[in-house]
Amino acid sequence: MKETTTPYESSETGDVPYPLAMRKGETKSTVVSVGDVEIGGPSLHIIAGPCSVESREQILEIAHAVKAAGATGLRGGAYKPRTSPYSFQGHGEDALRWLAEAREATGLFVCTEVMEPGRVGLVSEYADILQIGSRSMQNFPLLKEVAKSTRPVLLKRGMSSTLEELVGAAEYILSGGNPNVILCERGIRTFAMETRNTFDANAIPALKEISHLPVFADPSHATGKREYVPAISRAAFAAGADGLLVEVHSDPEHALSDGRQSLDVGTFARMMEPLNRIANAVDRTLQP
Ligand code: PEP
Ligand code: MN
């Protein structure tokens, strides 16, 4: 059998179609530094917080709670990609300011979505990690713009995207000059109707083999149901994920977006101990 360096032999560019994003036989993995936090190294990291930043008080309260439970990063949307134009669209720059205030108050790094190329500069002023949402994974002008930012990028898999398309999207960011990309499996569309999406656990070892980039999992969007989030979080760590992006809310029933899949702060705190044991079982540590 022919020796190959890539599973994507049919690509028009030949042997290594995505030379910056793919391993090319390298055993070393990329570590993305966010302040003094190292993502993709021996420690696993959890980025937690609400789907949307709803108010200054809400994000501060949740930031303190997830920090106490062991998260290292804070999530929260300021610009929200919503199916309906009548749904809450995010508080924009106010929300970015509140996120920055929550970072000052807790020491958590901030991860938030940027949807428009024209706002990459603004979001980069406040955020530590720029999130590219599932719906934007192949927004090539946006990828080219975040490639020019000095901020690391959390690149979420499109809901109907192949792993090759995800790796190709990462290649846009790397080739544009930003080497700090974290891939994120967030569930894909299938015929399974009991969950919002289907968590593709295969994606984790597959991406680890194909690419040297860190791989995160989002058990919240992958399931759409908060009661499945602890189990899928454990599955993600068991499969080799470098971290989790988890939706946590102080009052999930009244959340302005994604309440059904948001953990309350108590449940989030209680899921840490079993996660710690899974981390140890795969020779990693879950560090607060
Ligand atoms: C989110 O993280 O709140 C979000 C919108 O996720 P996704 O892009 O994966 O749907
Ligand atoms: Mn959400």
JSON list of N, CA and C in Angstrom, two decimals, residues 162-238:
[
{"chain": "A", "resi": 162, "resn": "THR", "atom": "N", "xyz": [-17.65, 18.60, 7.15]},
{"chain": "A", "resi": 162, "resn": "THR", "atom": "CA", "xyz": [-16.73, 17.47, 7.31]},
{"chain": "A", "resi": 162, "resn": "THR", "atom": "C", "xyz": [-15.51, 17.95, 8.10]},
{"chain": "A", "resi": 163, "resn": "LEU", "atom": "N", "xyz": [-14.72, 16.98, 8.56]},
{"chain": "A", "resi": 163, "resn": "LEU", "atom": "CA", "xyz": [-13.48, 17.35, 9.25]},
{"chain": "A", "resi": 163, "resn": "LEU", "atom": "C", "xyz": [-12.51, 18.00, 8.29]},
{"chain": "A", "resi": 164, "resn": "GLU", "atom": "N", "xyz": [-12.52, 17.57, 7.04]},
{"chain": "A", "resi": 164, "resn": "GLU", "atom": "CA", "xyz": [-11.64, 18.21, 6.05]},
{"chain": "A", "resi": 164, "resn": "GLU", "atom": "C", "xyz": [-11.99, 19.69, 5.89]},
{"chain": "A", "resi": 165, "resn": "GLU", "atom": "N", "xyz": [-13.29, 19.99, 5.87]},
{"chain": "A", "resi": 165, "resn": "GLU", "atom": "CA", "xyz": [-13.70, 21.40, 5.75]},
{"chain": "A", "resi": 165, "resn": "GLU", "atom": "C", "xyz": [-13.27, 22.20, 6.98]},
{"chain": "A", "resi": 166, "resn": "LEU", "atom": "N", "xyz": [-13.33, 21.56, 8.16]},
{"chain": "A", "resi": 166, "resn": "LEU", "atom": "CA", "xyz": [-12.88, 22.24, 9.39]},
{"chain": "A", "resi": 166, "resn": "LEU", "atom": "C", "xyz": [-11.38, 22.52, 9.33]},
{"chain": "A", "resi": 167, "resn": "VAL", "atom": "N", "xyz": [-10.62, 21.52, 8.91]},
{"chain": "A", "resi": 167, "resn": "VAL", "atom": "CA", "xyz": [-9.17, 21.68, 8.81]},
{"chain": "A", "resi": 167, "resn": "VAL", "atom": "C", "xyz": [-8.83, 22.73, 7.73]},
{"chain": "A", "resi": 168, "resn": "GLY", "atom": "N", "xyz": [-9.60, 22.72, 6.66]},
{"chain": "A", "resi": 168, "resn": "GLY", "atom": "CA", "xyz": [-9.40, 23.73, 5.61]},
{"chain": "A", "resi": 168, "resn": "GLY", "atom": "C", "xyz": [-9.67, 25.15, 6.13]},
{"chain": "A", "resi": 169, "resn": "ALA", "atom": "N", "xyz": [-10.71, 25.28, 6.97]},
{"chain": "A", "resi": 169, "resn": "ALA", "atom": "CA", "xyz": [-11.02, 26.59, 7.57]},
{"chain": "A", "resi": 169, "resn": "ALA", "atom": "C", "xyz": [-9.88, 27.03, 8.49]},
{"chain": "A", "resi": 170, "resn": "ALA", "atom": "N", "xyz": [-9.34, 26.09, 9.26]},
{"chain": "A", "resi": 170, "resn": "ALA", "atom": "CA", "xyz": [-8.20, 26.41, 10.13]},
{"chain": "A", "resi": 170, "resn": "ALA", "atom": "C", "xyz": [-7.00, 26.87, 9.29]},
{"chain": "A", "resi": 171, "resn": "GLU", "atom": "N", "xyz": [-6.83, 26.23, 8.13]},
{"chain": "A", "resi": 171, "resn": "GLU", "atom": "CA", "xyz": [-5.70, 26.58, 7.25]},
{"chain": "A", "resi": 171, "resn": "GLU", "atom": "C", "xyz": [-5.79, 28.05, 6.81]},
{"chain": "A", "resi": 172, "resn": "TYR", "atom": "N", "xyz": [-7.01, 28.55, 6.58]},
{"chain": "A", "resi": 172, "resn": "TYR", "atom": "CA", "xyz": [-7.18, 29.97, 6.24]},
{"chain": "A", "resi": 172, "resn": "TYR", "atom": "C", "xyz": [-6.59, 30.87, 7.32]},
{"chain": "A", "resi": 173, "resn": "ILE", "atom": "N", "xyz": [-6.85, 30.50, 8.60]},
{"chain": "A", "resi": 173, "resn": "ILE", "atom": "CA", "xyz": [-6.40, 31.35, 9.71]},
{"chain": "A", "resi": 173, "resn": "ILE", "atom": "C", "xyz": [-4.88, 31.25, 9.86]},
{"chain": "A", "resi": 174, "resn": "LEU", "atom": "N", "xyz": [-4.37, 30.02, 9.77]},
{"chain": "A", "resi": 174, "resn": "LEU", "atom": "CA", "xyz": [-2.92, 29.81, 9.92]},
{"chain": "A", "resi": 174, "resn": "LEU", "atom": "C", "xyz": [-2.16, 30.47, 8.76]},
{"chain": "A", "resi": 175, "resn": "SER", "atom": "N", "xyz": [-2.67, 30.29, 7.55]},
{"chain": "A", "resi": 175, "resn": "SER", "atom": "CA", "xyz": [-1.94, 30.83, 6.39]},
{"chain": "A", "resi": 175, "resn": "SER", "atom": "C", "xyz": [-2.04, 32.35, 6.33]},
{"chain": "A", "resi": 176, "resn": "GLY", "atom": "N", "xyz": [-3.03, 32.91, 7.02]},
{"chain": "A", "resi": 176, "resn": "GLY", "atom": "CA", "xyz": [-3.16, 34.36, 7.08]},
{"chain": "A", "resi": 176, "resn": "GLY", "atom": "C", "xyz": [-2.32, 34.98, 8.17]},
{"chain": "A", "resi": 177, "resn": "GLY", "atom": "N", "xyz": [-1.58, 34.15, 8.93]},
{"chain": "A", "resi": 177, "resn": "GLY", "atom": "CA", "xyz": [-0.63, 34.71, 9.89]},
{"chain": "A", "resi": 177, "resn": "GLY", "atom": "C", "xyz": [-0.95, 34.51, 11.36]},
{"chain": "A", "resi": 178, "resn": "ASN", "atom": "N", "xyz": [-2.05, 33.82, 11.67]},
{"chain": "A", "resi": 178, "resn": "ASN", "atom": "CA", "xyz": [-2.37, 33.58, 13.09]},
{"chain": "A", "resi": 178, "resn": "ASN", "atom": "C", "xyz": [-2.21, 32.08, 13.38]},
{"chain": "A", "resi": 179, "resn": "PRO", "atom": "N", "xyz": [-1.16, 31.71, 14.14]},
{"chain": "A", "resi": 179, "resn": "PRO", "atom": "CA", "xyz": [-0.88, 30.29, 14.37]},
{"chain": "A", "resi": 179, "resn": "PRO", "atom": "C", "xyz": [-1.70, 29.68, 15.50]},
{"chain": "A", "resi": 180, "resn": "ASN", "atom": "N", "xyz": [-2.47, 30.52, 16.22]},
{"chain": "A", "resi": 180, "resn": "ASN", "atom": "CA", "xyz": [-3.13, 30.05, 17.44]},
{"chain": "A", "resi": 180, "resn": "ASN", "atom": "C", "xyz": [-4.60, 29.72, 17.23]},
{"chain": "A", "resi": 181, "resn": "VAL", "atom": "N", "xyz": [-4.83, 28.49, 16.79]},
{"chain": "A", "resi": 181, "resn": "VAL", "atom": "CA", "xyz": [-6.19, 28.04, 16.50]},
{"chain": "A", "resi": 181, "resn": "VAL", "atom": "C", "xyz": [-6.51, 26.82, 17.35]},
{"chain": "A", "resi": 182, "resn": "ILE", "atom": "N", "xyz": [-7.71, 26.84, 17.94]},
{"chain": "A", "resi": 182, "resn": "ILE", "atom": "CA", "xyz": [-8.23, 25.69, 18.69]},
{"chain": "A", "resi": 182, "resn": "ILE", "atom": "C", "xyz": [-9.45, 25.20, 17.92]},
{"chain": "A", "resi": 183, "resn": "LEU", "atom": "N", "xyz": [-9.47, 23.92, 17.59]},
{"chain": "A", "resi": 183, "resn": "LEU", "atom": "CA", "xyz": [-10.62, 23.35, 16.88]},
{"chain": "A", "resi": 183, "resn": "LEU", "atom": "C", "xyz": [-11.68, 22.95, 17.90]},
{"chain": "A", "resi": 184, "resn": "CYS", "atom": "N", "xyz": [-12.96, 23.01, 17.53]},
{"chain": "A", "resi": 184, "resn": "CYS", "atom": "CA", "xyz": [-14.00, 22.65, 18.49]},
{"chain": "A", "resi": 184, "resn": "CYS", "atom": "C", "xyz": [-15.12, 21.83, 17.84]},
{"chain": "A", "resi": 185, "resn": "GLU", "atom": "N", "xyz": [-15.27, 20.60, 18.32]},
{"chain": "A", "resi": 185, "resn": "GLU", "atom": "CA", "xyz": [-16.40, 19.74, 17.92]},
{"chain": "A", "resi": 185, "resn": "GLU", "atom": "C", "xyz": [-17.63, 20.15, 18.73]},
{"chain": "A", "resi": 186, "resn": "ARG", "atom": "N", "xyz": [-18.72, 20.52, 18.05]},
{"chain": "A", "resi": 186, "resn": "ARG", "atom": "CA", "xyz": [-19.91, 21.02, 18.75]},
{"chain": "A", "resi": 186, "resn": "ARG", "atom": "C", "xyz": [-21.19, 20.30, 18.34]},
{"chain": "A", "resi": 187, "resn": "GLY", "atom": "N", "xyz": [-21.02, 19.09, 17.76]},
{"chain": "A", "resi": 187, "resn": "GLY", "atom": "CA", "xyz": [-22.20, 18.34, 17.34]},
{"chain": "A", "resi": 187, "resn": "GLY", "atom": "C", "xyz": [-22.56, 18.65, 15.91]},
{"chain": "A", "resi": 188, "resn": "ILE", "atom": "N", "xyz": [-23.07, 17.63, 15.24]},
{"chain": "A", "resi": 188, "resn": "ILE", "atom": "CA", "xyz": [-23.44, 17.76, 13.82]},
{"chain": "A", "resi": 188, "resn": "ILE", "atom": "C", "xyz": [-24.90, 17.37, 13.63]},
{"chain": "A", "resi": 189, "resn": "ARG", "atom": "N", "xyz": [-25.46, 17.77, 12.50]},
{"chain": "A", "resi": 189, "resn": "ARG", "atom": "CA", "xyz": [-26.85, 17.45, 12.16]},
{"chain": "A", "resi": 189, "resn": "ARG", "atom": "C", "xyz": [-26.96, 16.00, 11.72]},
{"chain": "A", "resi": 190, "resn": "THR", "atom": "N", "xyz": [-27.85, 15.25, 12.35]},
{"chain": "A", "resi": 190, "resn": "THR", "atom": "CA", "xyz": [-28.13, 13.88, 11.90]},
{"chain": "A", "resi": 190, "resn": "THR", "atom": "C", "xyz": [-29.64, 13.67, 11.98]},
{"chain": "A", "resi": 191, "resn": "PHE", "atom": "N", "xyz": [-30.07, 12.44, 11.80]},
{"chain": "A", "resi": 191, "resn": "PHE", "atom": "CA", "xyz": [-31.50, 12.11, 11.89]},
{"chain": "A", "resi": 191, "resn": "PHE", "atom": "C", "xyz": [-31.94, 11.85, 13.33]},
{"chain": "A", "resi": 192, "resn": "ALA", "atom": "N", "xyz": [-31.03, 11.94, 14.29]},
{"chain": "A", "resi": 192, "resn": "ALA", "atom": "CA", "xyz": [-31.39, 11.70, 15.70]},
{"chain": "A", "resi": 192, "resn": "ALA", "atom": "C", "xyz": [-32.13, 12.92, 16.24]},
{"chain": "A", "resi": 193, "resn": "MET", "atom": "N", "xyz": [-33.38, 12.77, 16.56]},
{"chain": "A", "resi": 193, "resn": "MET", "atom": "CA", "xyz": [-34.23, 13.91, 16.90]},
{"chain": "A", "resi": 193, "resn": "MET", "atom": "C", "xyz": [-34.34, 14.14, 18.42]},
{"chain": "A", "resi": 194, "resn": "GLU", "atom": "N", "xyz": [-33.82, 13.21, 19.21]},
{"chain": "A", "resi": 194, "resn": "GLU", "atom": "CA", "xyz": [-33.94, 13.36, 20.65]},
{"chain": "A", "resi": 194, "resn": "GLU", "atom": "C", "xyz": [-32.96, 14.38, 21.20]},
{"chain": "A", "resi": 195, "resn": "THR", "atom": "N", "xyz": [-31.97, 14.71, 20.40]},
{"chain": "A", "resi": 195, "resn": "THR", "atom": "CA", "xyz": [-30.96, 15.69, 20.81]},
{"chain": "A", "resi": 195, "resn": "THR", "atom": "C", "xyz": [-30.89, 16.78, 19.73]},
{"chain": "A", "resi": 196, "resn": "ARG", "atom": "N", "xyz": [-30.40, 17.95, 20.13]},
{"chain": "A", "resi": 196, "resn": "ARG", "atom": "CA", "xyz": [-30.32, 19.07, 19.18]},
{"chain": "A", "resi": 196, "resn": "ARG", "atom": "C", "xyz": [-29.36, 18.77, 18.04]},
{"chain": "A", "resi": 197, "resn": "ASN", "atom": "N", "xyz": [-28.22, 18.17, 18.41]},
{"chain": "A", "resi": 197, "resn": "ASN", "atom": "CA", "xyz": [-27.21, 17.74, 17.43]},
{"chain": "A", "resi": 197, "resn": "ASN", "atom": "C", "xyz": [-26.71, 16.38, 17.87]},
{"chain": "A", "resi": 198, "resn": "THR", "atom": "N", "xyz": [-25.83, 15.78, 17.07]},
{"chain": "A", "resi": 198, "resn": "THR", "atom": "CA", "xyz": [-25.22, 14.50, 17.46]},
{"chain": "A", "resi": 198, "resn": "THR", "atom": "C", "xyz": [-23.75, 14.76, 17.74]},
{"chain": "A", "resi": 199, "resn": "PHE", "atom": "N", "xyz": [-23.32, 14.47, 18.97]},
{"chain": "A", "resi": 199, "resn": "PHE", "atom": "CA", "xyz": [-21.93, 14.67, 19.34]},
{"chain": "A", "resi": 199, "resn": "PHE", "atom": "C", "xyz": [-21.07, 13.67, 18.59]},
{"chain": "A", "resi": 200, "resn": "ASP", "atom": "N", "xyz": [-20.14, 14.17, 17.79]},
{"chain": "A", "resi": 200, "resn": "ASP", "atom": "CA", "xyz": [-19.28, 13.29, 17.00]},
{"chain": "A", "resi": 200, "resn": "ASP", "atom": "C", "xyz": [-18.00, 13.04, 17.79]},
{"chain": "A", "resi": 201, "resn": "ALA", "atom": "N", "xyz": [-18.06, 12.03, 18.64]},
{"chain": "A", "resi": 201, "resn": "ALA", "atom": "CA", "xyz": [-16.87, 11.70, 19.45]},
{"chain": "A", "resi": 201, "resn": "ALA", "atom": "C", "xyz": [-15.72, 11.28, 18.55]},
{"chain": "A", "resi": 202, "resn": "ASN", "atom": "N", "xyz": [-16.03, 10.67, 17.40]},
{"chain": "A", "resi": 202, "resn": "ASN", "atom": "CA", "xyz": [-14.97, 10.27, 16.45]},
{"chain": "A", "resi": 202, "resn": "ASN", "atom": "C", "xyz": [-14.09, 11.45, 16.07]},
{"chain": "A", "resi": 203, "resn": "ALA", "atom": "N", "xyz": [-14.71, 12.63, 16.00]},
{"chain": "A", "resi": 203, "resn": "ALA", "atom": "CA", "xyz": [-13.97, 13.81, 15.53]},
{"chain": "A", "resi": 203, "resn": "ALA", "atom": "C", "xyz": [-12.75, 14.09, 16.40]},
{"chain": "A", "resi": 204, "resn": "ILE", "atom": "N", "xyz": [-12.82, 13.73, 17.67]},
{"chain": "A", "resi": 204, "resn": "ILE", "atom": "CA", "xyz": [-11.72, 14.10, 18.57]},
{"chain": "A", "resi": 204, "resn": "ILE", "atom": "C", "xyz": [-10.44, 13.32, 18.24]},
{"chain": "A", "resi": 205, "resn": "PRO", "atom": "N", "xyz": [-10.46, 11.97, 18.29]},
{"chain": "A", "resi": 205, "resn": "PRO", "atom": "CA", "xyz": [-9.21, 11.28, 17.89]},
{"chain": "A", "resi": 205, "resn": "PRO", "atom": "C", "xyz": [-8.87, 11.49, 16.42]},
{"chain": "A", "resi": 206, "resn": "ALA", "atom": "N", "xyz": [-9.87, 11.65, 15.57]},
{"chain": "A", "resi": 206, "resn": "ALA", "atom": "CA", "xyz": [-9.57, 11.86, 14.15]},
{"chain": "A", "resi": 206, "resn": "ALA", "atom": "C", "xyz": [-8.86, 13.20, 13.94]},
{"chain": "A", "resi": 207, "resn": "LEU", "atom": "N", "xyz": [-9.36, 14.26, 14.56]},
{"chain": "A", "resi": 207, "resn": "LEU", "atom": "CA", "xyz": [-8.71, 15.57, 14.41]},
{"chain": "A", "resi": 207, "resn": "LEU", "atom": "C", "xyz": [-7.32, 15.57, 15.03]},
{"chain": "A", "resi": 208, "resn": "LYS", "atom": "N", "xyz": [-7.18, 14.83, 16.13]},
{"chain": "A", "resi": 208, "resn": "LYS", "atom": "CA", "xyz": [-5.86, 14.74, 16.78]},
{"chain": "A", "resi": 208, "resn": "LYS", "atom": "C", "xyz": [-4.85, 14.05, 15.87]},
{"chain": "A", "resi": 209, "resn": "GLU", "atom": "N", "xyz": [-5.34, 13.10, 15.08]},
{"chain": "A", "resi": 209, "resn": "GLU", "atom": "CA", "xyz": [-4.44, 12.41, 14.16]},
{"chain": "A", "resi": 209, "resn": "GLU", "atom": "C", "xyz": [-4.12, 13.29, 12.94]},
{"chain": "A", "resi": 210, "resn": "ILE", "atom": "N", "xyz": [-5.14, 13.95, 12.43]},
{"chain": "A", "resi": 210, "resn": "ILE", "atom": "CA", "xyz": [-4.97, 14.75, 11.21]},
{"chain": "A", "resi": 210, "resn": "ILE", "atom": "C", "xyz": [-4.17, 16.03, 11.48]},
{"chain": "A", "resi": 211, "resn": "SER", "atom": "N", "xyz": [-4.46, 16.66, 12.64]},
{"chain": "A", "resi": 211, "resn": "SER", "atom": "CA", "xyz": [-3.93, 17.99, 12.92]},
{"chain": "A", "resi": 211, "resn": "SER", "atom": "C", "xyz": [-3.16, 18.02, 14.24]},
{"chain": "A", "resi": 212, "resn": "HIS", "atom": "N", "xyz": [-2.25, 19.00, 14.35]},
{"chain": "A", "resi": 212, "resn": "HIS", "atom": "CA", "xyz": [-1.48, 19.21, 15.58]},
{"chain": "A", "resi": 212, "resn": "HIS", "atom": "C", "xyz": [-2.16, 20.22, 16.49]},
{"chain": "A", "resi": 213, "resn": "LEU", "atom": "N", "xyz": [-3.30, 20.78, 16.06]},
{"chain": "A", "resi": 213, "resn": "LEU", "atom": "CA", "xyz": [-3.95, 21.85, 16.82]},
{"chain": "A", "resi": 213, "resn": "LEU", "atom": "C", "xyz": [-4.73, 21.27, 18.01]},
{"chain": "A", "resi": 214, "resn": "PRO", "atom": "N", "xyz": [-4.89, 22.05, 19.09]},
{"chain": "A", "resi": 214, "resn": "PRO", "atom": "CA", "xyz": [-5.71, 21.59, 20.21]},
{"chain": "A", "resi": 214, "resn": "PRO", "atom": "C", "xyz": [-7.17, 21.38, 19.76]},
{"chain": "A", "resi": 215, "resn": "VAL", "atom": "N", "xyz": [-7.83, 20.45, 20.42]},
{"chain": "A", "resi": 215, "resn": "VAL", "atom": "CA", "xyz": [-9.22, 20.12, 20.09]},
{"chain": "A", "resi": 215, "resn": "VAL", "atom": "C", "xyz": [-10.09, 20.26, 21.34]},
{"chain": "A", "resi": 216, "resn": "PHE", "atom": "N", "xyz": [-11.11, 21.09, 21.24]},
{"chain": "A", "resi": 216, "resn": "PHE", "atom": "CA", "xyz": [-12.09, 21.26, 22.31]},
{"chain": "A", "resi": 216, "resn": "PHE", "atom": "C", "xyz": [-13.39, 20.55, 21.92]},
{"chain": "A", "resi": 217, "resn": "ALA", "atom": "N", "xyz": [-14.26, 20.39, 22.93]},
{"chain": "A", "resi": 217, "resn": "ALA", "atom": "CA", "xyz": [-15.61, 19.87, 22.66]},
{"chain": "A", "resi": 217, "resn": "ALA", "atom": "C", "xyz": [-16.61, 20.78, 23.35]},
{"chain": "A", "resi": 218, "resn": "ASP", "atom": "N", "xyz": [-17.77, 20.93, 22.73]},
{"chain": "A", "resi": 218, "resn": "ASP", "atom": "CA", "xyz": [-18.87, 21.72, 23.29]},
{"chain": "A", "resi": 218, "resn": "ASP", "atom": "C", "xyz": [-20.05, 20.78, 23.52]},
{"chain": "A", "resi": 219, "resn": "PRO", "atom": "N", "xyz": [-20.17, 20.26, 24.76]},
{"chain": "A", "resi": 219, "resn": "PRO", "atom": "CA", "xyz": [-21.23, 19.29, 25.04]},
{"chain": "A", "resi": 219, "resn": "PRO", "atom": "C", "xyz": [-22.61, 19.94, 25.12]},
{"chain": "A", "resi": 220, "resn": "SER", "atom": "N", "xyz": [-22.66, 21.26, 25.21]},
{"chain": "A", "resi": 220, "resn": "SER", "atom": "CA", "xyz": [-23.95, 21.96, 25.36]},
{"chain": "A", "resi": 220, "resn": "SER", "atom": "C", "xyz": [-24.68, 22.01, 24.02]},
{"chain": "A", "resi": 221, "resn": "HIS", "atom": "N", "xyz": [-24.01, 22.56, 22.99]},
{"chain": "A", "resi": 221, "resn": "HIS", "atom": "CA", "xyz": [-24.63, 22.59, 21.67]},
{"chain": "A", "resi": 221, "resn": "HIS", "atom": "C", "xyz": [-24.69, 21.18, 21.06]},
{"chain": "A", "resi": 222, "resn": "ALA", "atom": "N", "xyz": [-23.78, 20.31, 21.44]},
{"chain": "A", "resi": 222, "resn": "ALA", "atom": "CA", "xyz": [-23.77, 18.95, 20.89]},
{"chain": "A", "resi": 222, "resn": "ALA", "atom": "C", "xyz": [-25.00, 18.15, 21.31]},
{"chain": "A", "resi": 223, "resn": "THR", "atom": "N", "xyz": [-25.56, 18.47, 22.48]},
{"chain": "A", "resi": 223, "resn": "THR", "atom": "CA", "xyz": [-26.72, 17.71, 22.97]},
{"chain": "A", "resi": 223, "resn": "THR", "atom": "C", "xyz": [-28.01, 18.53, 22.96]},
{"chain": "A", "resi": 224, "resn": "GLY", "atom": "N", "xyz": [-27.91, 19.79, 23.33]},
{"chain": "A", "resi": 224, "resn": "GLY", "atom": "CA", "xyz": [-29.10, 20.62, 23.44]},
{"chain": "A", "resi": 224, "resn": "GLY", "atom": "C", "xyz": [-29.91, 20.38, 24.70]},
{"chain": "A", "resi": 225, "resn": "LYS", "atom": "N", "xyz": [-29.46, 19.43, 25.54]},
{"chain": "A", "resi": 225, "resn": "LYS", "atom": "CA", "xyz": [-30.18, 19.10, 26.78]},
{"chain": "A", "resi": 225, "resn": "LYS", "atom": "C", "xyz": [-29.20, 19.06, 27.95]},
{"chain": "A", "resi": 226, "resn": "ARG", "atom": "N", "xyz": [-29.48, 19.86, 28.96]},
{"chain": "A", "resi": 226, "resn": "ARG", "atom": "CA", "xyz": [-28.51, 19.99, 30.06]},
{"chain": "A", "resi": 226, "resn": "ARG", "atom": "C", "xyz": [-28.26, 18.67, 30.77]},
{"chain": "A", "resi": 227, "resn": "GLU", "atom": "N", "xyz": [-29.27, 17.78, 30.80]},
{"chain": "A", "resi": 227, "resn": "GLU", "atom": "CA", "xyz": [-29.09, 16.52, 31.54]},
{"chain": "A", "resi": 227, "resn": "GLU", "atom": "C", "xyz": [-28.07, 15.60, 30.88]},
{"chain": "A", "resi": 228, "resn": "TYR", "atom": "N", "xyz": [-27.75, 15.83, 29.60]},
{"chain": "A", "resi": 228, "resn": "TYR", "atom": "CA", "xyz": [-26.74, 14.99, 28.93]},
{"chain": "A", "resi": 228, "resn": "TYR", "atom": "C", "xyz": [-25.34, 15.61, 28.96]},
{"chain": "A", "resi": 229, "resn": "VAL", "atom": "N", "xyz": [-25.26, 16.84, 29.41]},
{"chain": "A", "resi": 229, "resn": "VAL", "atom": "CA", "xyz": [-23.98, 17.57, 29.33]},
{"chain": "A", "resi": 229, "resn": "VAL", "atom": "C", "xyz": [-22.87, 16.93, 30.19]},
{"chain": "A", "resi": 230, "resn": "PRO", "atom": "N", "xyz": [-23.14, 16.51, 31.44]},
{"chain": "A", "resi": 230, "resn": "PRO", "atom": "CA", "xyz": [-22.04, 15.90, 32.21]},
{"chain": "A", "resi": 230, "resn": "PRO", "atom": "C", "xyz": [-21.49, 14.62, 31.55]},
{"chain": "A", "resi": 231, "resn": "ALA", "atom": "N", "xyz": [-22.38, 13.76, 31.04]},
{"chain": "A", "resi": 231, "resn": "ALA", "atom": "CA", "xyz": [-21.92, 12.50, 30.42]},
{"chain": "A", "resi": 231, "resn": "ALA", "atom": "C", "xyz": [-21.10, 12.77, 29.16]},
{"chain": "A", "resi": 232, "resn": "ILE", "atom": "N", "xyz": [-21.54, 13.72, 28.33]},
{"chain": "A", "resi": 232, "resn": "ILE", "atom": "CA", "xyz": [-20.82, 14.00, 27.09]},
{"chain": "A", "resi": 232, "resn": "ILE", "atom": "C", "xyz": [-19.50, 14.74, 27.38]},
{"chain": "A", "resi": 233, "resn": "SER", "atom": "N", "xyz": [-19.49, 15.50, 28.47]},
{"chain": "A", "resi": 233, "resn": "SER", "atom": "CA", "xyz": [-18.22, 16.13, 28.90]},
{"chain": "A", "resi": 233, "resn": "SER", "atom": "C", "xyz": [-17.21, 15.04, 29.28]},
{"chain": "A", "resi": 234, "resn": "ARG", "atom": "N", "xyz": [-17.67, 14.04, 30.02]},
{"chain": "A", "resi": 234, "resn": "ARG", "atom": "CA", "xyz": [-16.76, 12.94, 30.40]},
{"chain": "A", "resi": 234, "resn": "ARG", "atom": "C", "xyz": [-16.29, 12.20, 29.15]},
{"chain": "A", "resi": 235, "resn": "ALA", "atom": "N", "xyz": [-17.23, 11.97, 28.22]},
{"chain": "A", "resi": 235, "resn": "ALA", "atom": "CA", "xyz": [-16.89, 11.26, 26.97]},
{"chain": "A", "resi": 235, "resn": "ALA", "atom": "C", "xyz": [-15.82, 12.03, 26.19]},
{"chain": "A", "resi": 236, "resn": "ALA", "atom": "N", "xyz": [-15.97, 13.35, 26.16]},
{"chain": "A", "resi": 236, "resn": "ALA", "atom": "CA", "xyz": [-15.02, 14.18, 25.41]},
{"chain": "A", "resi": 236, "resn": "ALA", "atom": "C", "xyz": [-13.62, 14.06, 26.00]},
{"chain": "A", "resi": 237, "resn": "PHE", "atom": "N", "xyz": [-13.52, 14.14, 27.31]},
{"chain": "A", "resi": 237, "resn": "PHE", "atom": "CA", "xyz": [-12.19, 14.01, 27.94]},
{"chain": "A", "resi": 237, "resn": "PHE", "atom": "C", "xyz": [-11.64, 12.60, 27.75]},
{"chain": "A", "resi": 238, "resn": "ALA", "atom": "N", "xyz": [-12.50, 11.60, 27.87]},
{"chain": "A", "resi": 238, "resn": "ALA", "atom": "CA", "xyz": [-12.04, 10.21, 27.66]},
{"chain": "A", "resi": 238, "resn": "ALA", "atom": "C", "xyz": [-11.52, 10.02, 26.24]}
]
